[in-house]
Each structure stands twice: as C-alpha cells, then as structure tokens.
mmCIF file of N, CA and C in Angstrom:
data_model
loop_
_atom_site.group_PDB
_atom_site.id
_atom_site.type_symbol
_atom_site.label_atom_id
_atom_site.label_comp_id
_atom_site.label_asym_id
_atom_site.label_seq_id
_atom_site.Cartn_x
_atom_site.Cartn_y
_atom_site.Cartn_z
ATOM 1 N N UNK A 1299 114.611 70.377 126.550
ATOM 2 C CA UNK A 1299 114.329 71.775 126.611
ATOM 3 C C UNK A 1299 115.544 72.566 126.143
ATOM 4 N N UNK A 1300 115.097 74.171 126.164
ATOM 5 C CA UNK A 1300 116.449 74.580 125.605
ATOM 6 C C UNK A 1300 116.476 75.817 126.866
ATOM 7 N N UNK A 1301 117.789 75.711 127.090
ATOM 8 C CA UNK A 1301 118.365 76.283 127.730
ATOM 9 C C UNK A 1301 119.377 78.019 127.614
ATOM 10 N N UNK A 1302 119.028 78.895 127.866
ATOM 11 C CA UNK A 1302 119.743 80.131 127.700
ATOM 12 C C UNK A 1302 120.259 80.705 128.881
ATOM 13 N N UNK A 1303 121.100 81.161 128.411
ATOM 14 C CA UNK A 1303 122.089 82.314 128.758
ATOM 15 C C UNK A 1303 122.354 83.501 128.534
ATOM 16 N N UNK A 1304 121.680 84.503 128.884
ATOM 17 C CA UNK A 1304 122.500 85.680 128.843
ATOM 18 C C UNK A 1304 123.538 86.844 128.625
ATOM 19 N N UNK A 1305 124.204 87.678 128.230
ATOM 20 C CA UNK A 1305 125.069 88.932 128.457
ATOM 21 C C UNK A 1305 124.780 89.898 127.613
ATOM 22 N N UNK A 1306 125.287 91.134 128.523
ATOM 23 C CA UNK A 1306 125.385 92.643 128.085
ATOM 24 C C UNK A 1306 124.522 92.938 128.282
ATOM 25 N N UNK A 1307 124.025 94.330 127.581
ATOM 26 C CA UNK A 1307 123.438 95.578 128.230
ATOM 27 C C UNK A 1307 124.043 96.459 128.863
ATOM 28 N N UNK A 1308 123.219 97.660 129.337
ATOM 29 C CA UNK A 1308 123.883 98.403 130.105
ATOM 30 C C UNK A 1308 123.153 99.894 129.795
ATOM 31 N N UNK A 1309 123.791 100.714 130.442
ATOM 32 C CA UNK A 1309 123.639 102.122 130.382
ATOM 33 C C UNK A 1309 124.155 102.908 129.195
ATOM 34 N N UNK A 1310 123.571 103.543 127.896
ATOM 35 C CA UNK A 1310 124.309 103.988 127.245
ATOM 36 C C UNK A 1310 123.889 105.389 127.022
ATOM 37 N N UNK A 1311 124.286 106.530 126.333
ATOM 38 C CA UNK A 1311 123.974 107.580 125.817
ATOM 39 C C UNK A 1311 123.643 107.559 124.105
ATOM 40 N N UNK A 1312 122.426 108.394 124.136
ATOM 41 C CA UNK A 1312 121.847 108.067 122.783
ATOM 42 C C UNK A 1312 122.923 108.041 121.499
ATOM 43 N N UNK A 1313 122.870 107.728 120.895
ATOM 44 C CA UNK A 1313 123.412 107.462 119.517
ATOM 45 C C UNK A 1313 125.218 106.126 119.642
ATOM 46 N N UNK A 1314 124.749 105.630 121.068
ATOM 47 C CA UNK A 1314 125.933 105.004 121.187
ATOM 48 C C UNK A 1314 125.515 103.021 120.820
ATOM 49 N N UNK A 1315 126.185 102.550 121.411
ATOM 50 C CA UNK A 1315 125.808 101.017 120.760
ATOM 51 C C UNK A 1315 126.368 100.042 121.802
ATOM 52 N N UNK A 1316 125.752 99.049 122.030
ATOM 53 C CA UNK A 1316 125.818 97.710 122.659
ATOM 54 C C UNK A 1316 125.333 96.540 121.980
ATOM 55 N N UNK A 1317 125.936 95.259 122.327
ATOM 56 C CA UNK A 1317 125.823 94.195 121.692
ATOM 57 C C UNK A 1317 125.915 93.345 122.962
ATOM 58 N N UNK A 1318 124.460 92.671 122.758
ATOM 59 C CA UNK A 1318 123.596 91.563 123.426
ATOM 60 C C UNK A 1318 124.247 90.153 123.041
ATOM 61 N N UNK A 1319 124.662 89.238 123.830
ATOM 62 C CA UNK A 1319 124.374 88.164 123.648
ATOM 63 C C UNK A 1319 123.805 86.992 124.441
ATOM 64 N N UNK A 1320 123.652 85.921 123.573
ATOM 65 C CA UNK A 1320 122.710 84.689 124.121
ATOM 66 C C UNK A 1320 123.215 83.098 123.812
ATOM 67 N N UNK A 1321 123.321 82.681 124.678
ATOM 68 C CA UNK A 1321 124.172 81.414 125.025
ATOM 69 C C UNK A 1321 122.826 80.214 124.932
ATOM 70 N N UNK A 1322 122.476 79.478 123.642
ATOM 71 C CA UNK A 1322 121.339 78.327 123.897
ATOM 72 C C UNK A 1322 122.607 77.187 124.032
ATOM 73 N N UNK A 1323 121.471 76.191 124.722
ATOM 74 C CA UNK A 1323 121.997 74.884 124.895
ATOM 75 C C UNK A 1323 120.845 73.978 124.591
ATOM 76 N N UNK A 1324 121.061 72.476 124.476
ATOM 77 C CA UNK A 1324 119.577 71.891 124.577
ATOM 78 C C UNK A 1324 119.255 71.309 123.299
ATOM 79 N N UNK A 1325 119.642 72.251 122.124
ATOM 80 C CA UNK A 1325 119.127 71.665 120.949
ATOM 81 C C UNK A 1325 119.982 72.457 119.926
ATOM 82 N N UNK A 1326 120.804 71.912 118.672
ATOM 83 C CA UNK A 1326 121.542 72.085 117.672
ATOM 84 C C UNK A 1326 120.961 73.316 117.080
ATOM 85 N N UNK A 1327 121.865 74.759 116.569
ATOM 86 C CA UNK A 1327 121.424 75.827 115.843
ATOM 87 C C UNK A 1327 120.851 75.622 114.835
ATOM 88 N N UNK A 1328 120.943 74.889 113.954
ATOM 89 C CA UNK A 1328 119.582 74.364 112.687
ATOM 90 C C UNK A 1328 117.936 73.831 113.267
ATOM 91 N N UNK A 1329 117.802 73.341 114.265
ATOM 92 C CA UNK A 1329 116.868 73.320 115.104
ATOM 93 C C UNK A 1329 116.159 74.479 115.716
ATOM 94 N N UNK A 1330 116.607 75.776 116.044
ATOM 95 C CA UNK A 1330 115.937 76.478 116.781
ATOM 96 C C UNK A 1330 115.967 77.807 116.183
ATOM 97 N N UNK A 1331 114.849 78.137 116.561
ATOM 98 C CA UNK A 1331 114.905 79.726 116.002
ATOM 99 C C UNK A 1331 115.223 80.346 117.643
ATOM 100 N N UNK A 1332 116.304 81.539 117.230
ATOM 101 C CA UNK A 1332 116.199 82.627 118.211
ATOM 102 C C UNK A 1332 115.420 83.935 118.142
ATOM 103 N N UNK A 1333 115.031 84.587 118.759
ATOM 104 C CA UNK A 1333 114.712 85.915 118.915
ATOM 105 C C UNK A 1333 114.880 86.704 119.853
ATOM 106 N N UNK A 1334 114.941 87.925 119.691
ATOM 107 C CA UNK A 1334 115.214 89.003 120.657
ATOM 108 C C UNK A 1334 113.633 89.770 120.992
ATOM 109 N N UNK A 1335 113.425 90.010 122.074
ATOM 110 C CA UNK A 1335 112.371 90.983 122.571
ATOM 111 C C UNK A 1335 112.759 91.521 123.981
ATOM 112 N N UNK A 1336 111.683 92.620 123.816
ATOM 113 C CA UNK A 1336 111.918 93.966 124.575
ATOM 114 C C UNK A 1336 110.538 94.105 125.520
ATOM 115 N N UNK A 1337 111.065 94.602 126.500
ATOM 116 C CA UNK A 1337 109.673 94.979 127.593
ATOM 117 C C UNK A 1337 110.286 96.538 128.236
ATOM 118 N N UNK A 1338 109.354 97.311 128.099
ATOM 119 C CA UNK A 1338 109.451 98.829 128.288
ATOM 120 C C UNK A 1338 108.621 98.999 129.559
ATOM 121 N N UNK A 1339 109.144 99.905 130.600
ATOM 122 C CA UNK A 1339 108.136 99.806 131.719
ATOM 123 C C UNK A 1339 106.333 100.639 131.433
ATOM 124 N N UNK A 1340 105.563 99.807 131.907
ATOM 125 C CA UNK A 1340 104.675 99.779 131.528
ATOM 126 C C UNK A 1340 103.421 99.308 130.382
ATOM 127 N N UNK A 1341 104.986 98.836 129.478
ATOM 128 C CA UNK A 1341 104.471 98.293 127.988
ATOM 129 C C UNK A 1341 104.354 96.898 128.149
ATOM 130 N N UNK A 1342 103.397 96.112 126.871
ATOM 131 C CA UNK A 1342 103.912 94.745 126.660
ATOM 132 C C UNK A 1342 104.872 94.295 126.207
ATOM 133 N N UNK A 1343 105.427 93.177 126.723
ATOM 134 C CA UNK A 1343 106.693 92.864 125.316
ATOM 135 C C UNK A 1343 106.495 92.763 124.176
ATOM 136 N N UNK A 1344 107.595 93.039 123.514
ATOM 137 C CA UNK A 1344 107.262 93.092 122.191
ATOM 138 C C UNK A 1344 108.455 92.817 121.459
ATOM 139 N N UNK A 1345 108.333 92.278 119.650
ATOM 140 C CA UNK A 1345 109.199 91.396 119.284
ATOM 141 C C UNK A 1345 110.123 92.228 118.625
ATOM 142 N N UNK A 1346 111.462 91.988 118.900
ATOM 143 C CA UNK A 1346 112.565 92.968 118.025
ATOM 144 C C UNK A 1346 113.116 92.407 117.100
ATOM 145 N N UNK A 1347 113.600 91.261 116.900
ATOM 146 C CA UNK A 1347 114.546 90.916 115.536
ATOM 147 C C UNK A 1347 114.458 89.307 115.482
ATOM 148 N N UNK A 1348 114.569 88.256 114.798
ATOM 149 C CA UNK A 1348 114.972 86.646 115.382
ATOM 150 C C UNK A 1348 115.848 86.332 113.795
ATOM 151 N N UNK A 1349 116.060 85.019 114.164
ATOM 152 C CA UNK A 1349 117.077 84.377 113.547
ATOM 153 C C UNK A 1349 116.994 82.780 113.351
ATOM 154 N N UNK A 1350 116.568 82.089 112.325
ATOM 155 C CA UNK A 1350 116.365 81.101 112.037
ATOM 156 C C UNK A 1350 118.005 80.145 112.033
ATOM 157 N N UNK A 1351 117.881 78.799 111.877
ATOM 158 C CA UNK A 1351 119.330 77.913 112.338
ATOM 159 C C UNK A 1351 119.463 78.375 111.120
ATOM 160 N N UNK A 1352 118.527 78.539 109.815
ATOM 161 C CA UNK A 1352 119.692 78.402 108.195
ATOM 162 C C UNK A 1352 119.864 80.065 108.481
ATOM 163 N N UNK A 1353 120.152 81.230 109.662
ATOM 164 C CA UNK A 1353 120.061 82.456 109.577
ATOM 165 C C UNK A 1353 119.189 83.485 108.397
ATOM 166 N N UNK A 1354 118.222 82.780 108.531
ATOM 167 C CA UNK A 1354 117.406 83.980 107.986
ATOM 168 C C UNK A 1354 116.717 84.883 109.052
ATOM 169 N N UNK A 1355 116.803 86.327 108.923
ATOM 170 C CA UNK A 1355 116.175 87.338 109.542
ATOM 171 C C UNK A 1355 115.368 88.235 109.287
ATOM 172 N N UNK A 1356 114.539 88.510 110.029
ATOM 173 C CA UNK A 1356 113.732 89.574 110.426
ATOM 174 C C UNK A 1356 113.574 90.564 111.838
ATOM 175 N N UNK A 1357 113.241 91.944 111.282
ATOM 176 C CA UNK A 1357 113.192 92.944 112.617
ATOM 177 C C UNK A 1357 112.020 93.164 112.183
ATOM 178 N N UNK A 1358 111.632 94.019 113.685
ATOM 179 C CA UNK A 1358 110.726 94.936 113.811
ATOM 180 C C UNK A 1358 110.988 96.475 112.883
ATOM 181 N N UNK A 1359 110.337 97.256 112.721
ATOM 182 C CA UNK A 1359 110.518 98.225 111.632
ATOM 183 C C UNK A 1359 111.509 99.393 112.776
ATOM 184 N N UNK A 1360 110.932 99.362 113.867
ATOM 185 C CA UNK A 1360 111.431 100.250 114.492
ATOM 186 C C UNK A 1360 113.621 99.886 115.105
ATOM 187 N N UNK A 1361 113.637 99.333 114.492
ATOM 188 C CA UNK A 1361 114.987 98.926 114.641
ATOM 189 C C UNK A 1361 115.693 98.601 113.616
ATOM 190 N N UNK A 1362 114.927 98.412 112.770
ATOM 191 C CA UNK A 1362 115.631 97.870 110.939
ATOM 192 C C UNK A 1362 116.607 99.357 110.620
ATOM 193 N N UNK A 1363 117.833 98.854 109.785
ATOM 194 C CA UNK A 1363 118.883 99.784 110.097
ATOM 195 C C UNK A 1363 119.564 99.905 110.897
ATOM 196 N N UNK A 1364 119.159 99.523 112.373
ATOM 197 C CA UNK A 1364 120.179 100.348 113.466
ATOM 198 C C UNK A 1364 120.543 98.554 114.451
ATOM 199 N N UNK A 1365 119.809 97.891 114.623
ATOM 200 C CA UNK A 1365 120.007 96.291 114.940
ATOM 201 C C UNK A 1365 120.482 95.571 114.063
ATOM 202 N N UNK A 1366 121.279 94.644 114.585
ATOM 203 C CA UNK A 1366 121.583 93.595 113.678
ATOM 204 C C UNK A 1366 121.545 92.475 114.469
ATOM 205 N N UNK A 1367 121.013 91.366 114.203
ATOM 206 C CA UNK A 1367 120.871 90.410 114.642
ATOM 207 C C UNK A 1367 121.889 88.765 114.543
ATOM 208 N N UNK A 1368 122.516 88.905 114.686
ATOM 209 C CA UNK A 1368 123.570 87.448 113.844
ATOM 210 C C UNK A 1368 123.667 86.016 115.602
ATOM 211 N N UNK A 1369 124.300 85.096 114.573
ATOM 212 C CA UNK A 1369 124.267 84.041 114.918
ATOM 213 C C UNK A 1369 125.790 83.198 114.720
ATOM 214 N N UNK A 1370 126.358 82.342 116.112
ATOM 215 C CA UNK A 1370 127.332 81.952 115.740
ATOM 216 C C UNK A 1370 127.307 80.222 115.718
ATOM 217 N N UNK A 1371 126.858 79.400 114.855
ATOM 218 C CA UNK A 1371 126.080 77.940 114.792
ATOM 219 C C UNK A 1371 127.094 77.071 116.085
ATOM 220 N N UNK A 1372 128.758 77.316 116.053
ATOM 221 C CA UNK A 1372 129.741 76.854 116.690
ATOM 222 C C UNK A 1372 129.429 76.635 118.368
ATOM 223 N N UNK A 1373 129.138 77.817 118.407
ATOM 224 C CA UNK A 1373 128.908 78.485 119.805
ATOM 225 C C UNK A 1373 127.597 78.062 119.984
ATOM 226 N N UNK A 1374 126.359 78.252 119.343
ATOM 227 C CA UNK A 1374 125.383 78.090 119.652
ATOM 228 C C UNK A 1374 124.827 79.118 120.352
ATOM 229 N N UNK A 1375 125.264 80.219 119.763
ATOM 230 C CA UNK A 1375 125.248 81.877 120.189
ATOM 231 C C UNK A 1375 124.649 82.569 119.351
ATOM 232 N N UNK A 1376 123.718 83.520 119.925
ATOM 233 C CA UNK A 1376 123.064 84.863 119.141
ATOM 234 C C UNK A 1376 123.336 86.336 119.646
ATOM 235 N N UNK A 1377 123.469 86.983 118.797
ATOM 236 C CA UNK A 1377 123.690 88.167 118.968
ATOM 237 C C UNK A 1377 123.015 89.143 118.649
ATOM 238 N N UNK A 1378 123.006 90.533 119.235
ATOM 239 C CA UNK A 1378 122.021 91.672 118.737
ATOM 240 C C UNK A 1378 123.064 92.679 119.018
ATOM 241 N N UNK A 1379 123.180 93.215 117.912
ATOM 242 C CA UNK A 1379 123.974 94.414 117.749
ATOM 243 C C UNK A 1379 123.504 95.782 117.668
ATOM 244 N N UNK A 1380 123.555 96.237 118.781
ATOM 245 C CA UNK A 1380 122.845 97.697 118.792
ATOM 246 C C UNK A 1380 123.309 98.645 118.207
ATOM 247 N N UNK A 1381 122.903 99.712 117.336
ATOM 248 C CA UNK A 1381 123.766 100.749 117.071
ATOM 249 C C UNK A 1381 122.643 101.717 116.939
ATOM 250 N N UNK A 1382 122.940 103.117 117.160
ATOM 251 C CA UNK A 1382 122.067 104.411 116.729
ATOM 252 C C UNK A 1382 120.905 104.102 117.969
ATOM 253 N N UNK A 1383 121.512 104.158 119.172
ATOM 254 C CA UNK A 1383 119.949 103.596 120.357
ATOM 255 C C UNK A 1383 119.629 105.147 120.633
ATOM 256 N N UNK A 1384 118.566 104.848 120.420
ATOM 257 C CA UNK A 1384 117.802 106.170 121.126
ATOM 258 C C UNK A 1384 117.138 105.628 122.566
ATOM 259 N N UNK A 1385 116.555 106.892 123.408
ATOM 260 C CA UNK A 1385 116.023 106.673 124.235
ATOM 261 C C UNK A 1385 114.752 105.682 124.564
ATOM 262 N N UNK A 1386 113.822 105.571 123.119
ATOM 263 C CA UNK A 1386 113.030 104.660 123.291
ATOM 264 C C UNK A 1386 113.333 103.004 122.968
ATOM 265 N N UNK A 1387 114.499 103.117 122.924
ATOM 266 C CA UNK A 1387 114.712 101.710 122.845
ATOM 267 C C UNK A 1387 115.263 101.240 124.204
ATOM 268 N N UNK A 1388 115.024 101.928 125.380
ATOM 269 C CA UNK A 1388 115.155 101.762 126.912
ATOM 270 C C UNK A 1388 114.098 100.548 127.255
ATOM 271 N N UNK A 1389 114.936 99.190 127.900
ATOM 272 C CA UNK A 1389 113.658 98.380 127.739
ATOM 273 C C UNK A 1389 114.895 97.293 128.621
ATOM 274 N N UNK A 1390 113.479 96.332 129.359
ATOM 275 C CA UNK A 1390 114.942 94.600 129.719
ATOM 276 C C UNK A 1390 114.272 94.165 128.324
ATOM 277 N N UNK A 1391 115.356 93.634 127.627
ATOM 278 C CA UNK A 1391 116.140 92.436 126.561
ATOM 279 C C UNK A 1391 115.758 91.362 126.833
ATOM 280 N N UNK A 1392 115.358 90.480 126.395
ATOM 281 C CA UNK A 1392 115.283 88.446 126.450
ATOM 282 C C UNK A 1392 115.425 87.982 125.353
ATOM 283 N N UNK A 1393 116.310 87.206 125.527
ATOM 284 C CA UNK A 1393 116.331 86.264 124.358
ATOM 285 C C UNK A 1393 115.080 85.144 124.626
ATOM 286 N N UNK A 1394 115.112 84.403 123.489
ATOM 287 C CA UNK A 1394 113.739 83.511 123.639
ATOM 288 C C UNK A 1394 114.531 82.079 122.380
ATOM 289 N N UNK A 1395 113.462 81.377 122.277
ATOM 290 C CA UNK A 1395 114.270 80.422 121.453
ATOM 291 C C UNK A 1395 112.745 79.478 121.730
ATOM 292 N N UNK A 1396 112.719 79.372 119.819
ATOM 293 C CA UNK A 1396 111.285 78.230 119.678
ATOM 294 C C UNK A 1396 112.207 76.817 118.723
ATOM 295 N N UNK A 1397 111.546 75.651 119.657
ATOM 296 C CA UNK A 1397 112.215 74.962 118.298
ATOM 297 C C UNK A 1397 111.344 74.705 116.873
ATOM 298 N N UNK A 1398 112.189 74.971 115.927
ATOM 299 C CA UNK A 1398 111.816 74.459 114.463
ATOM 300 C C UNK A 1398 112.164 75.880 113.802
ATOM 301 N N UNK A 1399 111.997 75.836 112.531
ATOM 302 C CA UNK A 1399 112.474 76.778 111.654
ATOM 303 C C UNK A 1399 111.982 78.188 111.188
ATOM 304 N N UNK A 1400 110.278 78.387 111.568
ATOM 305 C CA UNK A 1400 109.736 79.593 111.259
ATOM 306 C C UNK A 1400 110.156 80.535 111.783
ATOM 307 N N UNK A 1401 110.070 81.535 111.634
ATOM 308 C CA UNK A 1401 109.960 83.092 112.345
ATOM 309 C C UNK A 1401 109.017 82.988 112.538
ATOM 310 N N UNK A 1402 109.100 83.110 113.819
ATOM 311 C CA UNK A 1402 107.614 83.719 114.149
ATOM 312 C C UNK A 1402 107.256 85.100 115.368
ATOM 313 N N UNK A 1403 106.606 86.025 115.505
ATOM 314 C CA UNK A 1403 106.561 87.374 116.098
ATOM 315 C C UNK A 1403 106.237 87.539 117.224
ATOM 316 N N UNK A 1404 105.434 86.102 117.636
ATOM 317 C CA UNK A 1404 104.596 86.239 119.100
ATOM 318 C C UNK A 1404 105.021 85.899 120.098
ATOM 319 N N UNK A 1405 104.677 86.580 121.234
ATOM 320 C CA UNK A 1405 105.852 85.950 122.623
ATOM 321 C C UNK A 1405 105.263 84.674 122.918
ATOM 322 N N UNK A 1406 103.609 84.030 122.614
ATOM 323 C CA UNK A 1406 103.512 83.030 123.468
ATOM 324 C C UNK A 1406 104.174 81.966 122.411
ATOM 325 N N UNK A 1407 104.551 82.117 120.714
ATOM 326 C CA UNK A 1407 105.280 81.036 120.131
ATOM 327 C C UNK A 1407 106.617 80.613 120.314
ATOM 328 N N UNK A 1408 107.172 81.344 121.722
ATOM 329 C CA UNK A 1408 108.161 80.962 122.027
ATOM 330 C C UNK A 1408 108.310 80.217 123.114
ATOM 331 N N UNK A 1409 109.058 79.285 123.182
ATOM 332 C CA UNK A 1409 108.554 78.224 124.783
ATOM 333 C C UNK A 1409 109.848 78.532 125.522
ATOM 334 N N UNK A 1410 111.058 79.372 125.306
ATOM 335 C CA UNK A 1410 112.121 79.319 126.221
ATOM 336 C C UNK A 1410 112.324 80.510 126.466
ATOM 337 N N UNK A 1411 112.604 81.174 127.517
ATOM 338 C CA UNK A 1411 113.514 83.029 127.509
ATOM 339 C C UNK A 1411 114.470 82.679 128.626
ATOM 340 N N UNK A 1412 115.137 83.936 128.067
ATOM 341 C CA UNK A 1412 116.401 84.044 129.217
ATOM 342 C C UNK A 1412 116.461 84.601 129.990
ATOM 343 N N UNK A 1413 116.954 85.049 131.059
ATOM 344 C CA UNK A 1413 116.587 85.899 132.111
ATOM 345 C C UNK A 1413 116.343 87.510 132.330
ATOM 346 N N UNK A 1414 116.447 88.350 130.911
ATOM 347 C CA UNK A 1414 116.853 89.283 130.829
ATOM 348 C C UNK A 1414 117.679 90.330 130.722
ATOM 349 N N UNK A 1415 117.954 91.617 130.116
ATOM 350 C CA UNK A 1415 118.950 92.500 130.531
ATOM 351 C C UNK A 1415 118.721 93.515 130.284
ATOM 352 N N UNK A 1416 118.811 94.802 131.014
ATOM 353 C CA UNK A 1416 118.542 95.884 131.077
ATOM 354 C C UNK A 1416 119.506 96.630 129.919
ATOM 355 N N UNK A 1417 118.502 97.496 129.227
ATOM 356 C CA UNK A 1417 119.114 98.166 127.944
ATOM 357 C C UNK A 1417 118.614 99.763 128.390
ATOM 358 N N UNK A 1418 119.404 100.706 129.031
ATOM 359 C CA UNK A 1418 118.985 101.706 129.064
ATOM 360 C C UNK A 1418 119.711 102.789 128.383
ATOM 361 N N UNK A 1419 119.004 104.235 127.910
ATOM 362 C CA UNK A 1419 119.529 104.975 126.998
ATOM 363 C C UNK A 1419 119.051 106.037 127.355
ATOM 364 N N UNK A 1420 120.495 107.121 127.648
ATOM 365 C CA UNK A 1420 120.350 108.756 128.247
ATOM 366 C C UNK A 1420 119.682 109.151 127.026
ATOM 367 N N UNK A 1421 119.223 110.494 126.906
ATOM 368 C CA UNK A 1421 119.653 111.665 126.063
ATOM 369 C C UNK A 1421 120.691 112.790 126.254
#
C-alpha cells in the first residue's frame, strides 16, 4: 500500500500563498501518480491538480495560473503551491496517490489519501 503524509495549510488572507506538502511511502515516484483535492463545506470533493512519476501535470481550470503542483522523486514528496488564493479556494486539502501512470480526475480512482489540511482564506 502507499502510505502518506501530510503538511501545511493554514489561515491566509486573500491574494496571499501557501504551499502544501505530501510525504508518500510504499511505492517508488515513477510508480505512482499523486494528486491534490479539495472538499468545501457542504460540497463534494473535488479534483485540483496531480502529478504523474515522469511529472506530467494537470489542474483543474479553476486554479490553472495560480497552483502549481511539483514533485520531489528523492523525497518521494509532492507539493502544491498556492498563490493568488481567494476565498473560494477555502476547503480541507488531501493528497491522494493511485498506483500507475495515468492522470486520472476521480476521487474513487484513487485508492490512498492523507489525512487532510485545512486551507482557509479571509477577504
């Protein structure tokens, strides 16, 4: 199985920035895709950015420009780089992690998440 870890988040004021990260274990970064998703109170989760082991990426539209998503193969670490957060990007964070190489968008194609982290944003 693969195993995650967590950090960051926090409280920010709009137009400010935080950077998420995620600690896998379990299985080699060419093996696993990561992704980032978001749960808004009341909403479903939903998919924000991922990252294949050869780092290829994709976002959601509503974050393209202002997220960045990277990967450190060494570490076996992913990252999400927040910048330009507005208020609707107030949400808990999970990392997730499928093994094999696609991107893929859906929460149930992912078989691992991490415990969460709260991403909140004043105006």
């Amino acid at each position: 199985q693969v195993q995650l870890v967590e950090s960051g988040g926090g409280l920010v004021q709009a137009g400010g920035s935080l950077r998420l990260s995620c600690a896998a274990s379990g299985r080699t970064a060419s093996t696993v895709t990561m992704g980032w998703f978001r749960q808004a109170p009341g909403k479903e989760r939903e998919f924000v950015a991922a990252i294949s082991g050869r780092d290829n990426t994709f976002y959601t539209n509503s974050v393209k420009g202002r997220f960045t998503i990277s990967r450190d193969n060494a570490k076996n670490t992913v990252y999400l780089q927040m910048n330009s957060l507005k208020p609707e990007d107030t949400a808990v964070y999970y990392c997730a992690a499928r093994v094999g190489a696609a991107i893929l968008l859906r929460v149930y194609d992912y078989a691992y998440w991490g415990q969460g982290t709260q991403v909140t944003v004043s105006s």
